[in-house]
GROMACS .gro file of C-alpha atoms in nm:
model
  402
    1MET     CA    1  15.571   9.793   7.585
    2SER     CA    2  15.493  10.038   7.307
    3ARG     CA    3  15.749  10.119   7.039
    4LEU     CA    4  15.777  10.486   7.135
    5PRO     CA    5  16.112  10.628   7.251
    6SER     CA    6  16.146  10.640   7.629
    7ARG     CA    7  16.094  11.016   7.652
    8LEU     CA    8  15.762  10.985   7.466
    9GLN     CA    9  15.626  10.687   7.658
   10PRO     CA   10  15.401  10.901   7.883
   11LEU     CA   11  15.220  11.019   7.570
   12TRP     CA   12  15.133  10.664   7.465
   13PRO     CA   13  14.756  10.689   7.541
   14TYR     CA   14  14.727  10.991   7.311
   15PHE     CA   15  14.923  10.823   7.031
   16LYS     CA   16  14.691  10.522   7.069
   17ARG     CA   17  14.381  10.735   7.018
   18VAL     CA   18  14.533  10.897   6.711
   19HIS     CA   19  14.635  10.554   6.579
   20ARG     CA   20  14.279  10.425   6.608
   21MET     CA   21  14.132  10.736   6.449
   22LEU     CA   22  14.373  10.725   6.154
   23SER     CA   23  14.304  10.354   6.100
   24TYR     CA   24  13.933  10.430   6.084
   25ILE     CA   25  13.961  10.733   5.855
   26LEU     CA   26  14.223  10.594   5.619
   27GLY     CA   27  14.038  10.264   5.611
   28LEU     CA   28  13.737  10.436   5.455
   29LEU     CA   29  13.960  10.544   5.166
   30ASN     CA   30  14.180  10.235   5.141
   31ARG     CA   31  13.886   9.995   5.129
   32ARG     CA   32  13.732  10.204   4.851
   33ILE     CA   33  14.046  10.192   4.637
   34ALA     CA   34  14.129   9.829   4.722
   35PRO     CA   35  13.992   9.691   4.391
   36PHE     CA   36  14.260   9.887   4.201
   37PHE     CA   37  14.529   9.678   4.376
   38GLY     CA   38  14.368   9.340   4.309
   39SER     CA   39  14.474   9.072   4.557
   40ARG     CA   40  14.701   9.324   4.732
   41GLY     CA   41  14.418   9.557   4.824
   42VAL     CA   42  14.324   9.579   5.192
   43PRO     CA   43  14.026   9.366   5.304
   44ARG     CA   44  13.705   9.518   5.174
   45ARG     CA   45  13.486   9.366   5.444
   46ALA     CA   46  13.512   9.180   5.773
   47THR     CA   47  13.321   8.940   5.993
   48THR     CA   48  13.323   8.955   6.371
   49ALA     CA   49  13.304   8.575   6.412
   50SER     CA   50  13.496   8.302   6.232
   51LEU     CA   51  13.181   8.093   6.199
   52ALA     CA   52  13.028   8.386   6.009
   53THR     CA   53  13.335   8.388   5.784
   54GLN     CA   54  13.277   8.022   5.701
   55GLN     CA   55  12.909   8.089   5.631
   56LEU     CA   56  12.997   8.386   5.411
   57GLU     CA   57  13.260   8.195   5.211
   58PRO     CA   58  13.180   7.822   5.244
   59GLU     CA   59  13.382   7.737   4.935
   60THR     CA   60  13.706   7.883   5.075
   61THR     CA   61  13.667   7.837   5.452
   62GLU     CA   62  13.627   7.541   5.687
   63PHE     CA   63  13.540   7.558   6.057
   64PHE     CA   64  13.653   7.295   6.312
   65PRO     CA   65  13.503   7.329   6.662
   66SER     CA   66  13.721   7.236   6.957
   67GLY     CA   67  13.665   7.296   7.330
   68PRO     CA   68  13.376   7.464   7.516
   69PRO     CA   69  13.363   7.821   7.650
   70GLU     CA   70  13.472   7.897   8.006
   71HIS     CA   71  13.301   8.102   8.274
   72ARG     CA   72  13.497   8.195   8.587
   73VAL     CA   73  13.401   8.403   8.891
   74SER     CA   74  13.667   8.497   9.147
   75PRO     CA   75  13.668   8.711   9.463
   76ILE     CA   76  13.843   9.047   9.466
   77PRO     CA   77  14.201   8.989   9.585
   78HIS     CA   78  14.341   9.143   9.902
   79GLY     CA   79  14.524   9.469   9.848
   80SER     CA   80  14.558   9.839   9.912
   81PRO     CA   81  14.346  10.029   9.844
   82ALA     CA   82  14.098   9.756   9.929
   83ASP     CA   83  13.843   9.648   9.667
   84HIS     CA   84  14.008   9.850   9.393
   85HIS     CA   85  13.751   9.919   9.123
   86ARG     CA   86  13.971   9.774   8.848
   87PHE     CA   87  13.978   9.433   9.017
   88ALA     CA   88  13.610   9.457   9.109
   89ALA     CA   89  13.527   9.500   8.740
   90ASP     CA   90  13.716   9.187   8.637
   91THR     CA   91  13.606   8.926   8.889
   92GLU     CA   92  13.394   8.755   8.622
   93VAL     CA   93  13.573   8.619   8.315
   94GLU     CA   94  13.411   8.488   7.996
   95ILE     CA   95  13.631   8.282   7.762
   96PRO     CA   96  13.495   8.192   7.417
   97ALA     CA   97  13.482   7.839   7.280
   98ARG     CA   98  13.792   7.708   7.103
   99TYR     CA   99  13.809   7.623   6.734
  100ALA     CA  100  14.029   7.628   6.425
  101VAL     CA  101  13.941   7.785   6.091
  102VAL     CA  102  14.101   7.679   5.762
  103LEU     CA  103  14.137   7.949   5.495
  104LYS     CA  104  14.205   7.797   5.154
  105ASP     CA  105  14.461   8.021   4.981
  106GLY     CA  106  14.424   8.249   5.282
  107VAL     CA  107  14.667   8.528   5.366
  108THR     CA  108  14.808   8.641   5.700
  109VAL     CA  109  14.956   8.990   5.716
  110GLY     CA  110  15.197   9.170   5.946
  111ASP     CA  111  15.334   9.107   6.292
  112TYR     CA  112  14.980   9.145   6.427
  113GLY     CA  113  14.856   8.841   6.231
  114ALA     CA  114  14.561   8.976   6.033
  115ASN     CA  115  14.395   8.678   5.862
  116ILE     CA  116  14.221   8.732   5.528
  117THR     CA  117  14.020   8.493   5.312
  118GLN     CA  118  14.078   8.427   4.945
  119HIS     CA  119  13.798   8.673   4.859
  120GLY     CA  120  13.921   8.956   5.077
  121THR     CA  121  13.730   8.913   5.405
  122LEU     CA  122  13.911   9.000   5.728
  123ASP     CA  123  13.840   8.729   5.985
  124TYR     CA  124  13.837   8.973   6.274
  125GLU     CA  125  13.779   8.716   6.550
  126THR     CA  126  14.124   8.566   6.485
  127SER     CA  127  14.281   8.902   6.392
  128GLY     CA  128  14.205   9.114   6.697
  129TYR     CA  129  14.424   9.402   6.810
  130PHE     CA  130  14.468   9.601   7.131
  131GLY     CA  131  14.200   9.844   7.248
  132LEU     CA  132  13.982   9.858   6.937
  133SER     CA  133  13.608   9.921   6.938
  134SER     CA  134  13.550   9.765   6.595
  135TRP     CA  135  13.727   9.596   6.305
  136ARG     CA  136  13.730   9.930   6.119
  137GLU     CA  137  14.002  10.051   6.359
  138HIS     CA  138  14.237   9.762   6.281
  139PRO     CA  139  14.586   9.887   6.186
  140ILE     CA  140  14.579   9.686   5.863
  141PHE     CA  141  14.369   9.972   5.723
  142LEU     CA  142  14.658  10.214   5.761
  143ARG     CA  143  14.804  10.039   5.457
  144THR     CA  144  14.721  10.149   5.104
  145ARG     CA  145  14.800   9.799   4.982
  146LEU     CA  146  14.921   9.476   5.137
  147PRO     CA  147  15.278   9.343   5.115
  148ARG     CA  148  15.334   9.102   4.830
  149PRO     CA  149  15.253   8.764   4.986
  150GLN     CA  150  15.508   8.484   4.994
  151HIS     CA  151  15.355   8.144   4.925
  152ILE     CA  152  15.413   7.841   5.148
  153PRO     CA  153  15.295   7.521   4.980
  154GLY     CA  154  15.076   7.281   5.172
  155ARG     CA  155  14.913   7.318   5.512
  156VAL     CA  156  15.043   7.588   5.747
  157VAL     CA  157  14.940   7.667   6.105
  158ASN     CA  158  14.943   8.035   6.199
  159LEU     CA  159  15.016   8.103   6.568
  160ASN     CA  160  15.103   8.469   6.516
  161THR     CA  161  14.883   8.733   6.677
  162ARG     CA  162  14.907   9.084   6.821
  163GLY     CA  163  15.173   9.137   7.086
  164CYS     CA  164  15.355   8.806   7.058
  165SER     CA  165  15.639   8.928   6.836
  166SER     CA  166  15.821   9.092   7.128
  167ASN     CA  167  15.635   9.031   7.455
  168TYR     CA  168  15.696   8.729   7.679
  169TYR     CA  169  15.342   8.725   7.823
  170HIS     CA  170  15.166   8.746   7.489
  171PHE     CA  171  15.393   8.489   7.331
  172MET     CA  172  15.333   8.241   7.612
  173PHE     CA  173  14.959   8.288   7.663
  174ASP     CA  174  14.843   8.406   7.319
  175ALA     CA  175  15.064   8.211   7.078
  176LEU     CA  176  15.178   7.881   7.230
  177PRO     CA  177  14.845   7.732   7.348
  178ARG     CA  178  14.696   7.793   7.003
  179TYR     CA  179  14.905   7.502   6.878
  180GLY     CA  180  14.721   7.290   7.133
  181ILE     CA  181  14.389   7.420   7.003
  182PHE     CA  182  14.491   7.319   6.651
  183ARG     CA  183  14.585   6.968   6.766
  184GLU     CA  184  14.261   6.940   6.964
  185ALA     CA  185  14.046   7.054   6.670
  186MET     CA  186  14.235   6.868   6.395
  187PRO     CA  187  14.420   6.580   6.566
  188ASP     CA  188  14.505   6.383   6.253
  189VAL     CA  189  14.622   6.668   6.033
  190VAL     CA  190  14.991   6.693   5.941
  191VAL     CA  191  15.122   7.041   5.863
  192ASP     CA  192  15.415   7.159   5.655
  193ALA     CA  193  15.513   7.469   5.854
  194VAL     CA  194  15.421   7.689   6.151
  195ILE     CA  195  15.405   8.070   6.128
  196VAL     CA  196  15.528   8.192   6.465
  197PRO     CA  197  15.779   8.453   6.589
  198HIS     CA  198  16.112   8.293   6.679
  199GLN     CA  199  16.377   8.565   6.651
  200THR     CA  200  16.444   8.592   7.024
  201ARG     CA  201  16.613   8.335   7.243
  202TYR     CA  202  16.314   8.295   7.474
  203GLN     CA  203  16.079   8.234   7.179
  204ARG     CA  204  16.298   7.956   7.041
  205GLU     CA  205  16.339   7.803   7.387
  206LEU     CA  206  15.965   7.806   7.451
  207LEU     CA  207  15.888   7.655   7.111
  208GLU     CA  208  16.137   7.376   7.169
  209LEU     CA  209  16.020   7.306   7.525
  210ALA     CA  210  15.656   7.303   7.413
  211GLY     CA  211  15.734   7.057   7.133
  212ILE     CA  212  15.610   7.275   6.847
  213PRO     CA  213  15.772   7.128   6.535
  214GLU     CA  214  15.979   7.310   6.276
  215PRO     CA  215  15.997   7.459   6.020
  216TRP     CA  216  15.900   7.789   6.179
  217ILE     CA  217  15.820   8.085   5.955
  218GLN     CA  218  15.903   8.430   6.095
  219PRO     CA  219  15.625   8.689   6.052
  220GLY     CA  220  15.708   9.058   6.026
  221HIS     CA  221  15.542   9.395   5.990
  222GLN     CA  222  15.626   9.413   5.619
  223ASN     CA  223  15.550   9.047   5.548
  224ALA     CA  224  15.247   8.861   5.421
  225TRP     CA  225  15.222   8.485   5.388
  226THR     CA  226  14.979   8.271   5.194
  227ALA     CA  227  14.931   7.893   5.195
  228ASP     CA  228  14.724   7.634   5.016
  229GLU     CA  229  14.554   7.582   5.351
  230LEU     CA  230  14.612   7.843   5.620
  231ILE     CA  231  14.505   7.691   5.952
  232VAL     CA  232  14.423   7.956   6.211
  233PRO     CA  233  14.342   7.845   6.568
  234SER     CA  234  14.115   8.068   6.772
  235THR     CA  235  14.252   8.335   7.008
  236PRO     CA  236  14.071   8.272   7.340
  237ASN     CA  237  14.305   8.500   7.539
  238GLN     CA  238  14.203   8.807   7.341
  239GLU     CA  239  14.071   8.975   7.658
  240LEU     CA  240  14.370   8.856   7.868
  241GLY     CA  241  14.161   8.623   8.082
  242ALA     CA  242  14.421   8.342   8.103
  243PRO     CA  243  14.189   8.057   7.996
  244GLU     CA  244  14.208   7.757   8.227
  245TRP     CA  245  14.249   7.524   7.931
  246GLY     CA  246  14.545   7.724   7.799
  247THR     CA  247  14.701   7.751   8.144
  248GLN     CA  248  14.683   7.374   8.187
  249TRP     CA  249  14.827   7.321   7.839
  250LEU     CA  250  15.128   7.534   7.934
  251LEU     CA  251  15.176   7.337   8.257
  252ASP     CA  252  15.155   7.008   8.066
  253HIS     CA  253  15.418   7.116   7.813
  254LEU     CA  254  15.654   7.344   8.010
  255ARG     CA  255  15.776   7.148   8.309
  256PRO     CA  256  16.043   7.214   8.573
  257SER     CA  257  16.363   7.022   8.514
  258GLY     CA  258  16.524   7.040   8.858
  259PRO     CA  259  16.592   7.260   9.160
  260SER     CA  260  16.627   7.636   9.134
  261LYS     CA  261  16.961   7.810   9.181
  262LEU     CA  262  16.779   8.100   9.351
  263THR     CA  263  16.622   8.134   9.695
  264PRO     CA  264  16.245   8.069   9.722
  265TYR     CA  265  16.188   8.442   9.778
  266LEU     CA  266  16.199   8.637   9.450
  267TYR     CA  267  16.200   9.009   9.381
  268ILE     CA  268  16.143   9.078   9.010
  269THR     CA  269  16.327   9.389   8.894
  270ARG     CA  270  16.251   9.599   8.587
  271GLY     CA  271  16.581   9.787   8.600
  272ASN     CA  272  16.625  10.161   8.637
  273LYS     CA  273  16.525  10.304   8.299
  274PRO     CA  274  16.241  10.559   8.337
  275ASN     CA  275  15.895  10.507   8.186
  276THR     CA  276  15.920  10.127   8.192
  277ARG     CA  277  15.703  10.048   8.499
  278ARG     CA  278  16.016  10.023   8.716
  279TYR     CA  279  15.973  10.047   9.094
  280ASP     CA  280  16.111  10.390   9.191
  281GLU     CA  281  16.222  10.301   9.543
  282GLU     CA  282  16.387   9.972   9.458
  283ALA     CA  283  16.728  10.092   9.578
  284GLU     CA  284  16.585  10.170   9.922
  285LEU     CA  285  16.379   9.851   9.946
  286TRP     CA  286  16.632   9.601   9.817
  287PRO     CA  287  16.877   9.587  10.114
  288HIS     CA  288  16.587   9.495  10.343
  289LEU     CA  289  16.462   9.226  10.106
  290GLU     CA  290  16.814   9.090  10.074
  291GLU     CA  291  16.834   9.063  10.455
  292ARG     CA  292  16.517   8.853  10.441
  293GLY     CA  293  16.668   8.608  10.194
  294PHE     CA  294  16.530   8.739   9.867
  295SER     CA  295  16.695   8.695   9.527
  296LYS     CA  296  16.673   8.987   9.283
  297VAL     CA  297  16.575   8.849   8.943
  298ASP     CA  298  16.572   8.996   8.596
  299PRO     CA  299  16.378   8.716   8.423
  300GLY     CA  300  16.517   8.814   8.083
  301SER     CA  301  16.868   8.727   8.203
  302LEU     CA  302  16.765   8.366   8.269
  303SER     CA  303  16.689   8.089   8.026
  304VAL     CA  304  16.323   7.990   8.002
  305GLN     CA  305  16.398   7.664   8.183
  306GLU     CA  306  16.567   7.857   8.465
  307GLN     CA  307  16.261   8.083   8.492
  308ILE     CA  308  16.033   7.781   8.510
  309ASN     CA  309  16.248   7.617   8.778
  310SER     CA  310  16.278   7.938   8.983
  311PHE     CA  311  15.907   8.020   8.990
  312HIS     CA  312  15.814   7.657   9.050
  313ALA     CA  313  16.032   7.663   9.364
  314ALA     CA  314  15.921   8.009   9.479
  315LYS     CA  315  15.730   8.068   9.801
  316VAL     CA  316  15.705   8.449   9.773
  317VAL     CA  317  15.721   8.667   9.460
  318VAL     CA  318  15.724   9.049   9.468
  319ALA     CA  319  15.713   9.244   9.142
  320PRO     CA  320  15.604   9.565   8.976
  321HIS     CA  321  15.349   9.493   8.705
  322GLY     CA  322  15.519   9.344   8.399
  323ALA     CA  323  15.565   9.042   8.177
  324GLY     CA  324  15.808   8.877   8.420
  325LEU     CA  325  15.508   8.779   8.633
  326THR     CA  326  15.386   8.561   8.348
  327ASN     CA  327  15.597   8.291   8.514
  328MET     CA  328  15.346   8.291   8.799
  329VAL     CA  329  15.184   8.014   8.597
  330PHE     CA  330  15.459   7.780   8.721
  331CYS     CA  331  15.409   7.859   9.091
  332THR     CA  332  15.290   7.581   9.319
  333PRO     CA  333  14.988   7.591   9.555
  334GLY     CA  334  15.021   7.844   9.835
  335THR     CA  335  15.281   8.068   9.669
  336LYS     CA  336  15.234   8.429   9.775
  337VAL     CA  337  15.250   8.694   9.502
  338LEU     CA  338  15.255   9.071   9.556
  339GLU     CA  339  15.207   9.290   9.247
  340LEU     CA  340  15.288   9.662   9.252
  341PHE     CA  341  15.102   9.916   9.037
  342ALA     CA  342  15.118  10.281   8.939
  343PRO     CA  343  14.786  10.453   9.016
  344ASP     CA  344  14.715  10.529   8.651
  345TYR     CA  345  14.777  10.175   8.525
  346VAL     CA  346  14.617   9.897   8.725
  347HIS     CA  347  14.599   9.605   8.484
  348THR     CA  348  14.449   9.274   8.590
  349GLY     CA  349  14.588   9.057   8.310
  350LEU     CA  350  14.849   8.889   8.531
  351TRP     CA  351  14.606   8.847   8.821
  352THR     CA  352  14.392   8.638   8.588
  353ILE     CA  353  14.675   8.382   8.583
  354ALA     CA  354  14.628   8.345   8.959
  355GLN     CA  355  14.252   8.321   8.901
  356SER     CA  356  14.303   8.052   8.640
  357LEU     CA  357  14.533   7.846   8.863
  358GLY     CA  358  14.313   7.886   9.168
  359HIS     CA  359  14.592   7.815   9.416
  360ILE     CA  360  14.799   8.137   9.429
  361ASP     CA  361  14.774   8.372   9.730
  362TYR     CA  362  14.771   8.696   9.528
  363SER     CA  363  14.766   9.052   9.664
  364TYR     CA  364  14.842   9.401   9.531
  365LEU     CA  365  14.954   9.750   9.625
  366VAL     CA  366  14.862  10.060   9.421
  367GLY     CA  367  15.041  10.392   9.448
  368GLU     CA  368  14.851  10.679   9.606
  369GLY     CA  369  14.635  10.914   9.402
  370SER     CA  370  14.446  10.653   9.197
  371PRO     CA  371  14.259  10.841   8.925
  372ALA     CA  372  13.904  10.774   8.807
  373ARG     CA  373  14.058  10.577   8.520
  374ALA     CA  374  14.333  10.329   8.599
  375ASP     CA  375  14.443  10.237   8.248
  376THR     CA  376  14.598  10.548   8.096
  377GLY     CA  377  14.957  10.535   8.223
  378VAL     CA  378  15.051  10.208   8.056
  379LEU     CA  379  15.424  10.268   8.112
  380SER     CA  380  15.415  10.479   8.428
  381ASP     CA  381  15.679  10.397   8.686
  382VAL     CA  382  15.559  10.265   9.022
  383ALA     CA  383  15.592  10.493   9.324
  384ILE     CA  384  15.495  10.331   9.654
  385PRO     CA  385  15.678  10.408   9.982
  386TRP     CA  386  15.930  10.130  10.033
  387LYS     CA  387  15.832  10.090  10.399
  388GLU     CA  388  15.475  10.013  10.288
  389VAL     CA  389  15.599   9.744  10.051
  390LEU     CA  390  15.830   9.600  10.316
  391ALA     CA  391  15.548   9.589  10.572
  392LYS     CA  392  15.338   9.388  10.329
  393VAL     CA  393  15.631   9.154  10.257
  394ASP     CA  394  15.683   9.096  10.631
  395GLU     CA  395  15.314   9.018  10.668
  396MET     CA  396  15.340   8.761  10.388
  397LEU     CA  397  15.650   8.600  10.541
  398THR     CA  398  15.483   8.579  10.881
  399GLU     CA  399  15.177   8.409  10.731
  400LEU     CA  400  15.402   8.170  10.541
  401ARG     CA  401  15.592   8.067  10.850
  402ALA     CA  402  15.287   8.038  11.078
   0.00000   0.00000   0.00000
């Protein structure tokens, strides 16, 4: 979700373009005047790879390689319209190699986790943001100067990155497995704190279930943190490819605890507030799903453990596109998943979880009138005739019972 008020959500793509343009233009000025602000000036340069950061500043930066890159090729899933171009474009996934970089007296800034070396280099590979074409568009350059950093003595692991401060998917796939990367790259290192969002209930529950030790340091938009050694694991899910290594790490650390209180047929609701990717004809569809034994689920109303248990026990999951489908990672082999999309926002990030697992029977439906571009209506509500959705559900149930 963007931070715009509901009535302005349809304008999000235009605000995004303006945001990128302002970051670029103001960055030209703010980098020029950065020396006047000393250590609080914005980064004056950037690297596009952490290994290049280490080579540029060998006295302040250490690089610890971890796991290998991943290459995955998957068939286009079944859906309507068939062979949708958005899925066709994402059948091949490239995941970079894993590593951790140590920034001596490094600084991390904001709720997007921009990581800066002692000498003012932005390590862009671990500081990526949504939809940018270069590091010069990073929102850190909207600032005239950085927040005054608060120092944490000792060694500190930074798990914070874009999107994970308030989004269940990004927190689970972008933040949590990075602790595993750190442990893989530096198995004998003891740390004094972990920078990670933990203001919400689900964040605290996930951190506890995953065994990530306290103390936790809360990042924020107006915060900057520095440490004697700032340990920054790589961000292999930057392109939302659901790395197989990260998926397995989640399964190893977030386990079901018992039977689900819900039926094995789940319908994931997004409520009735407009411009939130809700399904418009939910009221018409729901009585028929209820007759077929479905449970209507608002994942946010459940504890994390209840979500894990429910999706682990599920046989069929139907949902409009949204973070609730992140829990697909806990589904067992053969689970059938149907994802519903608006025509102007067909996003394959959750499908890649099914790709990564390799055992989910995934399919999709897209509303009529798909435009040439299927990524502009990021918060568009989903309008698909309820009888079409129900027909697909009945087909799935028939296959399941065959």
